[in-house]
Amino acid sequence: MNEKQVIILGIETSCDETSAAVLVDGRELKSHIISSQVSTHQKYGGVVPEIASREHCLHIQNVVEQALEQAGYDFTDLSAIAVTYGPGLVGSLLVGVAAAKAMAYAAEIPLIGINHLEGHIYANFLEHKDIEFPFLILLVSGGHTNLILFREHLDYEILGQTRDDAAGEAFDKIARALGLGYPGGPYIQKAAQHGDANAFQFPRTMLEADSLDFSFSGLKSAVLNTMNTAKMKGETLNTADLAASFQAAVIDVLVQKTLRALEMHPVKSLALAGGVAANSLLRESLQTELAKRNLPFYYPSPIFCTDNGAMIAMAGYYRYKAKKYSSWILNAVPALKLAGSDKTEN
Ligand code: KG4
Ligand code: ZN
């Protein structure tokens, strides 16, 4: 074993995926295991926290063992264990945090608590090692919608956030109302493929001229009102048209706000992060705009956009290099904020 290698085990259990990954020197992903609970929660139309927690308890040991086995390492080879400690569901977070603590303590290696949102951002470095700093990030997940200025590793500033629903949350709620599956994003995207994006004129909430914040509740209400009005009149609306028109409205706002942020904050590149980053209309729309501006544009493969242990290992690698370790009293913090490196130490 080469002693200079930095071998990080990353663990993610903040919502409904139990995941573990082994990353070497921040470059080589040796293993990546994801045990998804989607089929368990699908029948309820969303994640049931108590069930999620129990499922994590059932799978965590197996998932970690598989990750180590596939990588060809055991605990004594690891440099550190990185684990998501927030934001997320408390019962889910606690399983990962407790497991990581116990393993790191027994192996006498550092424990590194990771903010889940920082993990999503670091997913970009799994496949793109040389992203030019400073860069702008559009982080769009089920719980968050943020524009973030990333100055250097672990040094970032929130420029804008949602004032109500997150982009992914809006996708999930509308998919549910349309009777599509859970999680809603991929189902809306699929239904929209056969729909007319101009069939319904839904609002694009841009807020104040200099604001980089988002608001999706007006759009959500407009779609629901359209559906209710039609129902009262006994009319049937075309699901594909509704999905396409809704998706176009969300993506329009995300793209316009991102372009506004790029004008206000000159950067060298743009990166996408979070589950909604898997949306192909969002990627294509931004790709077109960024090409016009000659700016590099990065986004993770779909598997690294949604929740995964590899992104946690990658953020853990940079925190390990900066010696930003956590103490043994690390706890789950369900409402953890993304506040920039110096303030997110635990
Ligand atoms: O990042 P993530 O896996 O979990 C959170 O940290 O929230 O994001 C999940 C969100 C869900 O709201 C899901 O509907 C959305 O990402 N999503 C998508 C797509 N794939 C996942 N939204 C739009 N288009 C997609 N293709
Ligand atoms: Zn996430």
mmCIF file of C-alpha atoms and ligand atoms in Angstrom:
data_model
loop_
_atom_site.group_PDB
_atom_site.id
_atom_site.type_symbol
_atom_site.label_atom_id
_atom_site.label_comp_id
_atom_site.label_asym_id
_atom_site.label_seq_id
_atom_site.Cartn_x
_atom_site.Cartn_y
_atom_site.Cartn_z
ATOM 1 C CA MET A 1 0.000 0.000 0.000
ATOM 2 C CA ASN A 2 1.358 3.374 -1.028
ATOM 3 C CA GLU A 3 1.272 5.480 2.165
ATOM 4 C CA LYS A 4 0.910 8.717 0.303
ATOM 5 C CA GLN A 5 -2.443 7.768 -1.161
ATOM 6 C CA VAL A 6 -5.482 9.482 0.327
ATOM 7 C CA ILE A 7 -8.282 6.931 0.516
ATOM 8 C CA ILE A 8 -11.682 8.309 1.511
ATOM 9 C CA LEU A 9 -14.822 6.325 2.260
ATOM 10 C CA GLY A 10 -17.856 8.542 1.572
ATOM 11 C CA ILE A 11 -21.261 7.754 3.095
ATOM 12 C CA GLU A 12 -24.610 9.316 2.141
ATOM 13 C CA THR A 13 -27.933 8.605 3.891
ATOM 14 C CA SER A 14 -29.676 11.990 3.996
ATOM 15 C CA CYS A 15 -32.901 10.951 2.256
ATOM 16 C CA ASP A 16 -33.833 7.687 0.530
ATOM 17 C CA GLU A 17 -30.546 6.413 -0.926
ATOM 18 C CA THR A 18 -28.073 4.419 1.165
ATOM 19 C CA SER A 19 -24.779 4.960 -0.613
ATOM 20 C CA ALA A 20 -21.055 4.445 -0.034
ATOM 21 C CA ALA A 21 -18.044 5.031 -2.266
ATOM 22 C CA VAL A 22 -14.273 4.734 -2.063
ATOM 23 C CA LEU A 23 -12.248 7.496 -3.711
ATOM 24 C CA VAL A 24 -8.459 7.487 -4.050
ATOM 25 C CA ASP A 25 -6.485 10.746 -4.222
ATOM 26 C CA GLY A 26 -9.603 12.659 -5.239
ATOM 27 C CA ARG A 27 -9.245 11.128 -8.711
ATOM 28 C CA GLU A 28 -9.991 7.451 -8.834
ATOM 29 C CA LEU A 29 -13.453 6.257 -7.882
ATOM 30 C CA LYS A 30 -12.693 2.672 -6.856
ATOM 31 C CA SER A 31 -16.252 1.732 -5.936
ATOM 32 C CA HIS A 32 -19.695 3.277 -5.755
ATOM 33 C CA ILE A 33 -22.694 1.472 -4.262
ATOM 34 C CA ILE A 34 -26.213 2.930 -4.157
ATOM 35 C CA SER A 35 -29.083 1.076 -2.507
ATOM 36 C CA SER A 36 -32.171 3.003 -3.599
ATOM 37 C CA GLN A 37 -35.467 2.965 -1.699
ATOM 38 C CA VAL A 38 -37.431 4.598 -4.520
ATOM 39 C CA SER A 39 -39.638 1.545 -5.132
ATOM 40 C CA THR A 40 -40.475 1.354 -1.404
ATOM 41 C CA HIS A 41 -41.621 4.982 -1.223
ATOM 42 C CA GLN A 42 -43.249 5.132 -4.666
ATOM 43 C CA LYS A 43 -46.573 3.769 -3.461
ATOM 44 C CA TYR A 44 -46.846 6.655 -0.950
ATOM 45 C CA GLY A 45 -46.053 9.308 -3.597
ATOM 46 C CA GLY A 46 -43.067 10.595 -1.585
ATOM 47 C CA VAL A 47 -40.470 9.637 1.007
ATOM 48 C CA VAL A 48 -41.878 8.359 4.322
ATOM 49 C CA PRO A 49 -39.212 9.400 6.882
ATOM 50 C CA GLU A 50 -39.710 6.533 9.338
ATOM 51 C CA ILE A 51 -39.531 3.923 6.593
ATOM 52 C CA ALA A 52 -36.452 5.622 5.098
ATOM 53 C CA SER A 53 -34.654 5.470 8.437
ATOM 54 C CA ARG A 54 -35.445 1.781 8.913
ATOM 55 C CA GLU A 55 -34.297 0.949 5.394
ATOM 56 C CA HIS A 56 -30.983 2.744 6.008
ATOM 57 C CA CYS A 57 -30.523 0.688 9.204
ATOM 58 C CA LEU A 58 -31.108 -2.493 7.226
ATOM 59 C CA HIS A 59 -28.700 -1.639 4.407
ATOM 60 C CA ILE A 60 -25.895 0.571 5.723
ATOM 61 C CA GLN A 61 -23.535 -2.215 6.798
ATOM 62 C CA ASN A 62 -23.974 -4.148 3.596
ATOM 63 C CA VAL A 63 -23.507 -1.091 1.403
ATOM 64 C CA VAL A 64 -20.283 -0.077 3.186
ATOM 65 C CA GLU A 65 -18.923 -3.626 3.085
ATOM 66 C CA GLN A 66 -19.663 -3.881 -0.632
ATOM 67 C CA ALA A 67 -17.974 -0.539 -1.316
ATOM 68 C CA LEU A 68 -14.821 -1.624 0.523
ATOM 69 C CA GLU A 69 -14.810 -5.072 -1.049
ATOM 70 C CA GLN A 70 -15.260 -3.748 -4.572
ATOM 71 C CA ALA A 71 -12.453 -1.254 -4.005
ATOM 72 C CA GLY A 72 -10.224 -3.993 -2.598
ATOM 73 C CA TYR A 73 -9.601 -2.253 0.730
ATOM 74 C CA ASP A 74 -10.469 -2.747 4.370
ATOM 75 C CA PHE A 75 -10.880 -0.205 7.157
ATOM 76 C CA THR A 76 -7.170 -0.144 7.995
ATOM 77 C CA ASP A 77 -6.393 1.196 4.495
ATOM 78 C CA LEU A 78 -8.676 4.233 4.806
ATOM 79 C CA SER A 79 -7.364 7.766 5.403
ATOM 80 C CA ALA A 80 -10.720 9.128 6.625
ATOM 81 C CA ILE A 81 -14.477 8.596 6.557
ATOM 82 C CA ALA A 82 -16.657 11.389 5.189
ATOM 83 C CA VAL A 83 -20.370 11.386 5.935
ATOM 84 C CA THR A 84 -23.358 13.632 5.210
ATOM 85 C CA TYR A 85 -24.556 15.213 8.487
ATOM 86 C CA GLY A 86 -27.191 17.580 7.048
ATOM 87 C CA PRO A 87 -29.435 18.873 5.640
ATOM 88 C CA GLY A 88 -31.899 16.001 5.324
ATOM 89 C CA LEU A 89 -34.257 13.759 7.257
ATOM 90 C CA VAL A 90 -33.039 13.410 10.822
ATOM 91 C CA GLY A 91 -33.737 9.679 11.124
ATOM 92 C CA SER A 92 -31.922 9.035 7.849
ATOM 93 C CA LEU A 93 -28.940 11.269 8.615
ATOM 94 C CA LEU A 94 -28.488 9.686 12.046
ATOM 95 C CA VAL A 95 -27.919 6.227 10.551
ATOM 96 C CA GLY A 96 -25.042 7.404 8.371
ATOM 97 C CA VAL A 97 -23.523 9.629 11.043
ATOM 98 C CA ALA A 98 -23.654 6.914 13.724
ATOM 99 C CA ALA A 99 -22.160 4.316 11.370
ATOM 100 C CA ALA A 100 -19.386 6.640 10.183
ATOM 101 C CA LYS A 101 -18.534 7.691 13.734
ATOM 102 C CA ALA A 102 -18.296 4.115 14.963
ATOM 103 C CA MET A 103 -16.142 3.015 12.015
ATOM 104 C CA ALA A 104 -13.812 6.027 12.107
ATOM 105 C CA TYR A 105 -13.375 5.729 15.875
ATOM 106 C CA ALA A 106 -12.608 2.014 15.661
ATOM 107 C CA ALA A 107 -10.191 2.524 12.747
ATOM 108 C CA GLU A 108 -8.592 5.540 14.501
ATOM 109 C CA ILE A 109 -8.943 7.753 11.441
ATOM 110 C CA PRO A 110 -10.482 11.209 11.015
ATOM 111 C CA LEU A 111 -14.246 11.654 10.743
ATOM 112 C CA ILE A 112 -15.316 14.354 8.296
ATOM 113 C CA GLY A 113 -18.889 15.695 8.380
ATOM 114 C CA ILE A 114 -20.064 16.914 4.978
ATOM 115 C CA ASN A 115 -22.833 19.341 4.145
ATOM 116 C CA HIS A 116 -24.986 17.447 1.626
ATOM 117 C CA LEU A 117 -25.208 20.527 -0.609
ATOM 118 C CA GLU A 118 -21.437 20.907 -0.664
ATOM 119 C CA GLY A 119 -21.394 17.243 -1.717
ATOM 120 C CA HIS A 120 -23.707 17.983 -4.663
ATOM 121 C CA ILE A 121 -21.380 20.767 -5.790
ATOM 122 C CA TYR A 122 -18.312 18.525 -5.471
ATOM 123 C CA ALA A 123 -19.994 15.912 -7.702
ATOM 124 C CA ASN A 124 -18.689 18.052 -10.560
ATOM 125 C CA PHE A 125 -15.067 17.232 -9.665
ATOM 126 C CA LEU A 126 -15.688 13.475 -10.033
ATOM 127 C CA GLU A 127 -15.541 13.790 -13.805
ATOM 128 C CA HIS A 128 -13.999 17.237 -14.341
ATOM 129 C CA LYS A 129 -10.756 17.658 -12.448
ATOM 130 C CA ASP A 130 -9.767 21.046 -13.770
ATOM 131 C CA ILE A 131 -12.746 23.329 -13.403
ATOM 132 C CA GLU A 132 -11.604 26.940 -13.740
ATOM 133 C CA PHE A 133 -12.028 29.115 -10.611
ATOM 134 C CA PRO A 134 -13.928 31.196 -9.792
ATOM 135 C CA PHE A 135 -17.029 29.467 -11.086
ATOM 136 C CA LEU A 136 -20.764 29.857 -10.654
ATOM 137 C CA ILE A 137 -22.939 26.958 -9.532
ATOM 138 C CA LEU A 138 -26.615 26.462 -10.125
ATOM 139 C CA LEU A 139 -27.616 23.991 -7.405
ATOM 140 C CA VAL A 140 -31.088 22.597 -8.038
ATOM 141 C CA SER A 141 -32.310 19.710 -5.894
ATOM 142 C CA GLY A 142 -35.481 18.491 -4.216
ATOM 143 C CA GLY A 143 -34.933 20.786 -1.251
ATOM 144 C CA HIS A 144 -32.758 23.617 -2.604
ATOM 145 C CA THR A 145 -32.372 26.095 -5.429
ATOM 146 C CA ASN A 146 -29.222 28.173 -5.114
ATOM 147 C CA LEU A 147 -26.843 30.253 -7.168
ATOM 148 C CA ILE A 148 -23.418 30.001 -5.575
ATOM 149 C CA LEU A 149 -20.135 31.751 -6.299
ATOM 150 C CA PHE A 150 -17.283 29.269 -5.817
ATOM 151 C CA ARG A 151 -14.048 31.220 -5.395
ATOM 152 C CA GLU A 152 -11.688 28.436 -4.406
ATOM 153 C CA HIS A 153 -12.001 24.972 -2.934
ATOM 154 C CA LEU A 154 -14.243 25.184 0.164
ATOM 155 C CA ASP A 155 -14.594 28.950 -0.297
ATOM 156 C CA TYR A 156 -17.995 29.959 -1.610
ATOM 157 C CA GLU A 157 -20.808 32.461 -1.237
ATOM 158 C CA ILE A 158 -24.568 32.044 -1.712
ATOM 159 C CA LEU A 159 -25.820 34.621 -4.221
ATOM 160 C CA GLY A 160 -29.439 33.531 -4.450
ATOM 161 C CA GLN A 161 -31.902 31.038 -3.035
ATOM 162 C CA THR A 162 -35.543 30.074 -3.314
ATOM 163 C CA ARG A 163 -38.041 32.065 -1.284
ATOM 164 C CA ASP A 164 -40.578 29.218 -1.291
ATOM 165 C CA ASP A 165 -40.540 25.902 -3.173
ATOM 166 C CA ALA A 166 -37.336 24.382 -4.510
ATOM 167 C CA ALA A 167 -37.210 23.567 -8.236
ATOM 168 C CA GLY A 168 -37.222 19.790 -7.633
ATOM 169 C CA GLU A 169 -40.047 20.147 -5.120
ATOM 170 C CA ALA A 170 -42.135 21.924 -7.791
ATOM 171 C CA PHE A 171 -41.407 19.076 -10.242
ATOM 172 C CA ASP A 172 -42.457 16.516 -7.616
ATOM 173 C CA LYS A 173 -45.677 18.337 -6.644
ATOM 174 C CA ILE A 174 -46.826 18.872 -10.227
ATOM 175 C CA ALA A 175 -45.975 15.290 -11.175
ATOM 176 C CA ARG A 176 -48.081 14.127 -8.270
ATOM 177 C CA ALA A 177 -51.015 16.330 -9.315
ATOM 178 C CA LEU A 178 -50.728 14.980 -12.868
ATOM 179 C CA GLY A 179 -50.793 11.418 -11.567
ATOM 180 C CA LEU A 180 -47.251 10.708 -12.790
ATOM 181 C CA GLY A 181 -44.734 8.828 -10.613
ATOM 182 C CA TYR A 182 -42.285 9.739 -7.856
ATOM 183 C CA PRO A 183 -39.737 11.345 -7.931
ATOM 184 C CA GLY A 184 -41.463 13.683 -10.332
ATOM 185 C CA GLY A 185 -38.604 15.233 -12.319
ATOM 186 C CA PRO A 186 -37.799 12.305 -14.607
ATOM 187 C CA TYR A 187 -41.540 11.610 -15.180
ATOM 188 C CA ILE A 188 -42.268 15.240 -16.113
ATOM 189 C CA GLN A 189 -39.266 15.241 -18.448
ATOM 190 C CA LYS A 190 -40.506 12.062 -20.129
ATOM 191 C CA ALA A 191 -44.122 13.261 -20.458
ATOM 192 C CA ALA A 192 -42.926 16.646 -21.770
ATOM 193 C CA GLN A 193 -41.148 14.984 -24.699
ATOM 194 C CA HIS A 194 -44.501 14.504 -26.422
ATOM 195 C CA GLY A 195 -46.043 17.804 -25.344
ATOM 196 C CA ASP A 196 -46.257 21.386 -26.614
ATOM 197 C CA ALA A 197 -44.340 23.769 -24.323
ATOM 198 C CA ASN A 198 -46.430 26.691 -25.628
ATOM 199 C CA ALA A 199 -49.799 25.066 -24.995
ATOM 200 C CA PHE A 200 -50.171 26.864 -21.633
ATOM 201 C CA GLN A 201 -48.654 30.231 -20.755
ATOM 202 C CA PHE A 202 -47.480 29.735 -17.165
ATOM 203 C CA PRO A 203 -45.838 32.600 -15.231
ATOM 204 C CA ARG A 204 -42.058 33.103 -15.026
ATOM 205 C CA THR A 205 -41.401 34.769 -11.669
ATOM 206 C CA MET A 206 -38.244 36.847 -11.993
ATOM 207 C CA LEU A 207 -38.605 38.946 -8.758
ATOM 208 C CA GLU A 208 -36.709 42.275 -8.441
ATOM 209 C CA ALA A 209 -34.399 43.291 -11.301
ATOM 210 C CA ASP A 210 -31.222 42.727 -9.259
ATOM 211 C CA SER A 211 -32.413 39.677 -7.324
ATOM 212 C CA LEU A 212 -30.834 36.266 -7.773
ATOM 213 C CA ASP A 213 -33.504 34.627 -5.600
ATOM 214 C CA PHE A 214 -36.113 32.237 -6.977
ATOM 215 C CA SER A 215 -39.811 31.673 -6.395
ATOM 216 C CA PHE A 216 -41.738 28.725 -7.812
ATOM 217 C CA SER A 217 -44.925 28.755 -5.732
ATOM 218 C CA GLY A 218 -46.752 31.089 -8.172
ATOM 219 C CA LEU A 219 -45.983 28.737 -11.044
ATOM 220 C CA LYS A 220 -47.077 25.718 -9.022
ATOM 221 C CA SER A 221 -50.383 27.434 -8.119
ATOM 222 C CA ALA A 222 -50.955 28.465 -11.749
ATOM 223 C CA VAL A 223 -50.593 24.863 -12.948
ATOM 224 C CA LEU A 224 -52.848 23.517 -10.168
ATOM 225 C CA ASN A 225 -55.467 26.231 -10.835
ATOM 226 C CA THR A 226 -55.468 25.429 -14.541
ATOM 227 C CA MET A 227 -56.051 21.758 -13.716
ATOM 228 C CA ASN A 228 -58.800 22.487 -11.157
ATOM 229 C CA THR A 229 -60.634 24.900 -13.452
ATOM 230 C CA ALA A 230 -60.614 22.332 -16.244
ATOM 231 C CA LYS A 231 -61.844 19.649 -13.852
ATOM 232 C CA MET A 232 -64.763 21.822 -12.691
ATOM 233 C CA LYS A 233 -65.740 22.427 -16.308
ATOM 234 C CA GLY A 234 -65.490 18.719 -17.036
ATOM 235 C CA GLU A 235 -62.663 19.302 -19.522
ATOM 236 C CA THR A 236 -59.687 16.991 -19.966
ATOM 237 C CA LEU A 237 -56.290 18.606 -20.399
ATOM 238 C CA ASN A 238 -53.408 17.034 -22.242
ATOM 239 C CA THR A 239 -50.908 15.794 -19.645
ATOM 240 C CA ALA A 240 -47.959 16.017 -22.033
ATOM 241 C CA ASP A 241 -48.766 19.666 -22.863
ATOM 242 C CA LEU A 242 -49.126 20.535 -19.164
ATOM 243 C CA ALA A 243 -45.819 18.821 -18.344
ATOM 244 C CA ALA A 244 -44.005 20.502 -21.243
ATOM 245 C CA SER A 245 -45.404 23.974 -20.442
ATOM 246 C CA PHE A 246 -44.589 23.618 -16.742
ATOM 247 C CA GLN A 247 -41.080 22.310 -17.425
ATOM 248 C CA ALA A 248 -40.397 25.151 -19.882
ATOM 249 C CA ALA A 249 -41.447 27.736 -17.274
ATOM 250 C CA VAL A 250 -39.135 26.290 -14.571
ATOM 251 C CA ILE A 251 -36.188 25.958 -16.934
ATOM 252 C CA ASP A 252 -36.710 29.475 -18.373
ATOM 253 C CA VAL A 253 -36.459 30.989 -14.896
ATOM 254 C CA LEU A 254 -33.416 28.877 -13.955
ATOM 255 C CA VAL A 255 -31.615 29.838 -17.165
ATOM 256 C CA GLN A 256 -32.513 33.560 -17.034
ATOM 257 C CA LYS A 257 -31.446 33.856 -13.386
ATOM 258 C CA THR A 258 -28.193 32.048 -14.106
ATOM 259 C CA LEU A 259 -27.439 34.425 -16.979
ATOM 260 C CA ARG A 260 -28.257 37.358 -14.701
ATOM 261 C CA ALA A 261 -25.806 36.000 -12.106
ATOM 262 C CA LEU A 262 -23.117 35.590 -14.775
ATOM 263 C CA GLU A 263 -23.550 39.252 -15.743
ATOM 264 C CA MET A 264 -23.341 40.409 -12.122
ATOM 265 C CA HIS A 265 -20.419 38.142 -11.176
ATOM 266 C CA PRO A 266 -17.808 37.549 -13.866
ATOM 267 C CA VAL A 267 -16.546 33.950 -13.535
ATOM 268 C CA LYS A 268 -14.514 31.511 -15.606
ATOM 269 C CA SER A 269 -17.098 28.719 -15.852
ATOM 270 C CA LEU A 270 -20.518 27.444 -14.832
ATOM 271 C CA ALA A 271 -21.375 24.149 -13.114
ATOM 272 C CA LEU A 272 -24.694 22.457 -12.400
ATOM 273 C CA ALA A 273 -25.444 20.394 -9.301
ATOM 274 C CA GLY A 274 -28.331 18.517 -7.642
ATOM 275 C CA GLY A 275 -31.023 16.148 -8.882
ATOM 276 C CA VAL A 276 -32.679 18.637 -11.272
ATOM 277 C CA ALA A 277 -29.277 19.004 -12.988
ATOM 278 C CA ALA A 278 -30.153 15.668 -14.623
ATOM 279 C CA ASN A 279 -32.866 17.465 -16.627
ATOM 280 C CA SER A 280 -31.896 17.455 -20.296
ATOM 281 C CA LEU A 281 -33.798 20.638 -21.250
ATOM 282 C CA LEU A 282 -31.949 22.523 -18.503
ATOM 283 C CA ARG A 283 -28.588 21.183 -19.696
ATOM 284 C CA GLU A 284 -29.276 21.897 -23.356
ATOM 285 C CA SER A 285 -30.632 25.405 -22.710
ATOM 286 C CA LEU A 286 -27.639 26.371 -20.593
ATOM 287 C CA GLN A 287 -25.217 24.728 -23.014
ATOM 288 C CA THR A 288 -26.582 26.920 -25.842
ATOM 289 C CA GLU A 289 -26.328 30.118 -23.788
ATOM 290 C CA LEU A 290 -22.853 29.342 -22.432
ATOM 291 C CA ALA A 291 -21.534 28.535 -25.913
ATOM 292 C CA LYS A 292 -22.654 32.017 -27.043
ATOM 293 C CA ARG A 293 -20.589 33.458 -24.185
ATOM 294 C CA ASN A 294 -17.607 31.174 -24.725
ATOM 295 C CA LEU A 295 -17.784 29.942 -21.153
ATOM 296 C CA PRO A 296 -17.029 26.332 -20.175
ATOM 297 C CA PHE A 297 -20.056 24.515 -18.768
ATOM 298 C CA TYR A 298 -19.846 21.479 -16.485
ATOM 299 C CA TYR A 299 -22.426 19.068 -15.153
ATOM 300 C CA PRO A 300 -22.181 15.641 -13.539
ATOM 301 C CA SER A 301 -23.477 12.450 -15.163
ATOM 302 C CA PRO A 302 -27.069 11.749 -14.048
ATOM 303 C CA ILE A 303 -25.933 9.108 -11.508
ATOM 304 C CA PHE A 304 -23.799 11.762 -9.744
ATOM 305 C CA CYS A 305 -26.550 14.445 -9.922
ATOM 306 C CA THR A 306 -28.925 12.642 -7.572
ATOM 307 C CA ASP A 307 -27.864 11.597 -4.064
ATOM 308 C CA ASN A 308 -24.726 9.450 -3.970
ATOM 309 C CA GLY A 309 -21.747 8.568 -1.787
ATOM 310 C CA ALA A 310 -19.122 9.456 -4.424
ATOM 311 C CA MET A 311 -19.852 13.184 -4.155
ATOM 312 C CA ILE A 312 -19.524 12.964 -0.373
ATOM 313 C CA ALA A 313 -16.151 11.223 -0.733
ATOM 314 C CA MET A 314 -15.024 13.977 -3.149
ATOM 315 C CA ALA A 315 -15.993 16.804 -0.767
ATOM 316 C CA GLY A 316 -14.370 14.730 2.003
ATOM 317 C CA TYR A 317 -11.131 14.558 0.038
ATOM 318 C CA TYR A 318 -10.832 18.365 -0.115
ATOM 319 C CA ARG A 319 -11.780 18.747 3.552
ATOM 320 C CA TYR A 320 -9.214 16.055 4.451
ATOM 321 C CA LYS A 321 -6.496 17.924 2.516
ATOM 322 C CA ALA A 322 -7.443 21.108 4.415
ATOM 323 C CA LYS A 323 -7.436 19.127 7.707
ATOM 324 C CA LYS A 324 -11.034 20.164 8.373
ATOM 325 C CA TYR A 325 -11.967 17.183 10.502
ATOM 326 C CA SER A 326 -15.061 16.786 12.679
ATOM 327 C CA SER A 327 -15.129 15.958 16.360
ATOM 328 C CA TRP A 328 -16.563 12.756 17.813
ATOM 329 C CA ILE A 329 -19.648 14.675 18.923
ATOM 330 C CA LEU A 330 -20.710 15.252 15.296
ATOM 331 C CA ASN A 331 -24.492 15.068 15.145
ATOM 332 C CA ALA A 332 -27.131 15.078 12.438
ATOM 333 C CA VAL A 333 -28.297 18.625 11.595
ATOM 334 C CA PRO A 334 -31.529 18.335 9.557
ATOM 335 C CA ALA A 335 -31.726 22.056 8.693
ATOM 336 C CA LEU A 336 -28.005 22.594 8.086
ATOM 337 C CA LYS A 337 -27.369 25.669 5.934
ATOM 338 C CA LEU A 338 -24.788 26.067 3.230
ATOM 339 C CA ALA A 339 -22.836 29.023 4.485
ATOM 340 C CA GLY A 340 -19.326 28.847 3.036
ATOM 341 C CA SER A 341 -16.412 26.816 4.309
ATOM 342 C CA ASP A 342 -15.372 28.711 7.386
ATOM 343 C CA LYS A 343 -18.844 28.688 8.793
ATOM 344 C CA THR A 344 -19.707 25.075 8.023
ATOM 345 C CA GLU A 345 -17.036 23.483 10.199
ATOM 346 C CA ASN A 346 -18.417 21.118 12.782
HETATM 347 O O1 KG4 B 1 -30.424 16.060 -5.283
HETATM 348 P P1 KG4 B 1 -31.536 15.104 -5.143
HETATM 349 O O2 KG4 B 1 -31.328 13.668 -5.540
HETATM 350 O O3 KG4 B 1 -32.091 15.068 -3.697
HETATM 351 C C1 KG4 B 1 -32.093 16.177 -2.854
HETATM 352 O O4 KG4 B 1 -31.035 16.466 -2.264
HETATM 353 O O5 KG4 B 1 -33.168 16.824 -2.827
HETATM 354 O O6 KG4 B 1 -32.730 15.725 -5.995
HETATM 355 C C2 KG4 B 1 -33.956 15.080 -6.123
HETATM 356 C C3 KG4 B 1 -34.824 15.972 -6.994
HETATM 357 C C4 KG4 B 1 -36.274 15.493 -7.049
HETATM 358 O O7 KG4 B 1 -37.110 16.582 -6.769
HETATM 359 C C5 KG4 B 1 -36.420 15.017 -8.488
HETATM 360 O O8 KG4 B 1 -37.731 15.161 -8.987
HETATM 361 C C6 KG4 B 1 -35.439 15.912 -9.221
HETATM 362 O O9 KG4 B 1 -34.333 15.991 -8.345
HETATM 363 N N1 KG4 B 1 -35.011 15.361 -10.510
HETATM 364 C C7 KG4 B 1 -35.296 15.937 -11.696
HETATM 365 C C8 KG4 B 1 -34.790 15.074 -12.702
HETATM 366 N N2 KG4 B 1 -34.189 14.011 -12.082
HETATM 367 C C9 KG4 B 1 -34.338 14.208 -10.734
HETATM 368 N N3 KG4 B 1 -35.942 17.077 -11.977
HETATM 369 C C10 KG4 B 1 -36.100 17.393 -13.294
HETATM 370 N N4 KG4 B 1 -35.668 16.620 -14.297
HETATM 371 C C11 KG4 B 1 -35.003 15.468 -14.070
HETATM 372 N N5 KG4 B 1 -34.579 14.710 -15.083
HETATM 373 ZN ZN ZN B 2 -29.445 15.722 -2.642
#
